[in-house]
XYZ file of C-alpha atoms in Angstrom:
193
model
C -9.611 20.008 23.166
C -6.409 19.245 22.274
C -4.654 21.303 19.925
C -1.396 20.811 18.358
C 0.476 23.832 16.985
C 3.266 24.107 14.621
C 5.465 27.226 14.053
C 7.511 26.788 10.964
C 10.967 28.920 10.596
C 12.939 29.955 7.781
C 15.716 27.566 7.133
C 18.339 27.503 9.451
C 22.279 27.468 9.395
C 24.114 24.538 11.419
C 24.888 27.053 14.111
C 21.164 28.188 14.178
C 20.121 24.843 14.721
C 21.991 24.478 18.174
C 20.372 27.820 19.097
C 17.060 26.496 17.889
C 17.169 23.258 19.766
C 18.257 25.056 23.097
C 15.490 27.399 22.736
C 12.882 24.593 22.317
C 14.149 22.820 25.233
C 13.983 26.132 27.045
C 10.263 26.426 25.929
C 9.069 23.158 26.648
C 8.106 22.826 22.788
C 9.458 20.027 20.534
C 11.659 20.978 17.965
C 11.554 19.079 14.504
C 13.707 19.512 11.373
C 11.381 18.296 8.537
C 13.008 17.665 5.190
C 10.580 16.745 2.549
C 11.351 14.458 -0.187
C 10.635 17.069 -2.839
C 9.003 20.330 -3.255
C 10.013 23.997 -3.259
C 10.994 24.352 0.357
C 12.688 21.234 1.652
C 13.878 22.265 4.598
C 11.017 23.350 7.159
C 12.448 23.795 10.891
C 9.429 23.239 13.290
C 8.461 23.971 16.653
C 5.627 21.734 17.950
C 3.282 21.789 21.009
C 0.186 20.952 22.403
C -2.620 23.182 24.041
C -5.459 21.804 26.184
C -8.343 24.128 25.638
C -11.785 25.105 24.868
C -11.100 28.150 23.493
C -9.139 28.552 20.203
C -8.159 32.399 21.454
C -5.762 30.218 23.942
C -3.651 28.417 21.069
C -3.276 31.757 19.336
C -1.940 33.346 22.383
C 0.484 30.525 22.846
C 1.788 30.667 19.371
C 2.364 34.342 19.158
C 4.030 34.009 22.682
C 6.468 31.495 21.157
C 6.804 33.366 17.950
C 7.939 36.209 19.537
C 10.631 34.302 21.759
C 12.157 33.142 18.392
C 11.970 36.394 16.574
C 13.572 37.982 19.546
C 16.356 35.189 18.972
C 17.065 36.224 15.280
C 14.414 33.570 13.808
C 12.101 34.350 10.974
C 8.367 32.660 11.254
C 7.002 31.700 8.107
C 4.146 29.662 9.028
C 1.781 28.652 11.520
C -0.518 25.904 11.646
C -3.177 24.356 14.112
C -4.369 20.833 14.165
C -6.969 18.759 16.058
C -7.938 15.024 16.328
C -9.371 13.826 12.903
C -12.474 12.529 14.864
C -13.403 16.101 15.488
C -14.848 16.002 11.851
C -17.623 18.837 12.428
C -14.903 21.323 12.116
C -14.218 20.348 8.535
C -17.465 21.850 7.356
C -17.773 24.508 10.052
C -14.236 25.905 10.624
C -13.244 27.243 13.760
C -11.079 29.994 11.944
C -12.981 32.085 9.826
C -11.821 32.216 5.996
C -9.776 28.984 6.891
C -9.774 25.934 4.798
C -9.443 22.971 6.984
C -8.109 19.597 5.728
C -7.201 15.885 6.960
C -3.495 14.883 7.263
C -2.399 11.473 8.307
C 1.323 10.713 9.292
C 2.479 7.315 9.271
C 5.938 6.579 10.913
C 7.973 4.086 9.365
C 11.576 2.349 9.283
C 13.137 1.744 5.922
C 16.548 0.908 4.465
C 15.724 1.879 0.979
C 13.853 5.130 0.683
C 13.799 4.910 -3.057
C 11.839 1.820 -2.715
C 9.134 3.465 -0.160
C 8.847 6.313 -2.858
C 8.429 4.098 -5.489
C 5.411 1.901 -3.709
C 3.874 5.278 -2.697
C 4.193 6.525 -6.089
C 0.539 6.990 -7.414
C -0.900 6.963 -4.055
C -1.823 10.049 -1.929
C 1.333 9.404 0.177
C 3.952 11.710 0.356
C 7.615 11.161 1.892
C 9.520 13.167 4.650
C 11.653 13.014 7.592
C 12.732 14.694 10.668
C 16.666 15.034 10.376
C 17.112 15.406 13.935
C 16.300 11.560 14.329
C 19.640 9.917 14.578
C 18.391 7.077 12.681
C 18.378 8.081 8.774
C 16.047 5.092 8.063
C 12.901 6.546 9.963
C 10.488 8.248 7.153
C 7.111 9.642 7.461
C 4.616 9.235 5.128
C 1.766 11.963 5.004
C -1.707 11.533 3.369
C -3.682 15.210 3.106
C -7.386 15.487 1.874
C -9.115 18.513 1.111
C -12.566 17.541 -0.094
C -13.939 14.403 1.455
C -13.248 12.573 5.137
C -14.466 9.237 3.083
C -11.539 9.860 0.512
C -8.993 10.618 3.430
C -9.711 7.519 5.197
C -9.559 5.237 2.097
C -6.319 6.874 1.005
C -4.846 5.963 4.203
C -6.276 2.405 3.922
C -4.900 1.970 0.643
C -1.294 3.220 2.377
C -1.626 0.556 4.908
C -2.094 -2.256 2.562
C 0.546 -1.089 0.219
C 2.645 -0.852 3.427
C 1.628 -4.360 4.645
C 2.120 -6.098 1.508
C 5.496 -4.841 1.081
C 6.442 -5.940 4.804
C 7.180 -2.583 6.057
C 5.931 -1.847 9.641
C 3.936 1.237 10.451
C 5.461 2.070 13.947
C 3.481 4.878 14.603
C 0.317 7.207 12.992
C -1.381 10.307 13.799
C -4.849 11.292 12.133
C -5.212 15.109 12.074
C -7.619 17.678 10.997
C -5.790 20.941 9.974
C -7.833 23.797 11.168
C -5.525 26.573 10.389
C -2.525 27.035 8.060
C -1.138 30.606 7.464
C 0.874 28.984 4.472
C -0.231 25.726 2.587
C 1.831 27.229 -0.377
C 5.389 25.938 1.414
C 4.393 22.479 0.815
C 4.047 23.321 -3.302
C 5.722 20.798 -5.111
C 5.498 18.118 -2.314
C 1.686 17.726 -1.780
């Protein structure tokens, strides 16, 4: 199975960002500087990587190793997440990790010149806006849908976003459907989700 992991660090100074990117490159993981459009924790520097395995313990080992590397370089790890493809729905009702609360998540990548317009058309939907500030193109944004209760509601919410984007001539550049099977600190998204 493909596991995608995220390790979120506390906010970075400008000088720390260069070190963060360098270490990510050395460790063959992707650096992402998430910037939420609202919430209590707007800036969320994150490391993302993939582990192919049938054993969740392998993913935990990789997360611990990468976390140690960053801690040893003066960074503070504040959150870890593990996601699998959303089609692995059986793990929504039967969590891989005891005491975890799995949730579905969809990310749609769009390019817009008027971010306020995107926020306006997504208002009243399940869509939440963010960006990766490492992208040189400041008009790239992500629309995220998260669902904790029902797979059907998740897919309907994503379909609603698809329809809204299409009716507003906003092209969906890329999309990803995921099932988050472990999230150590969901509260970092308070005020955003």
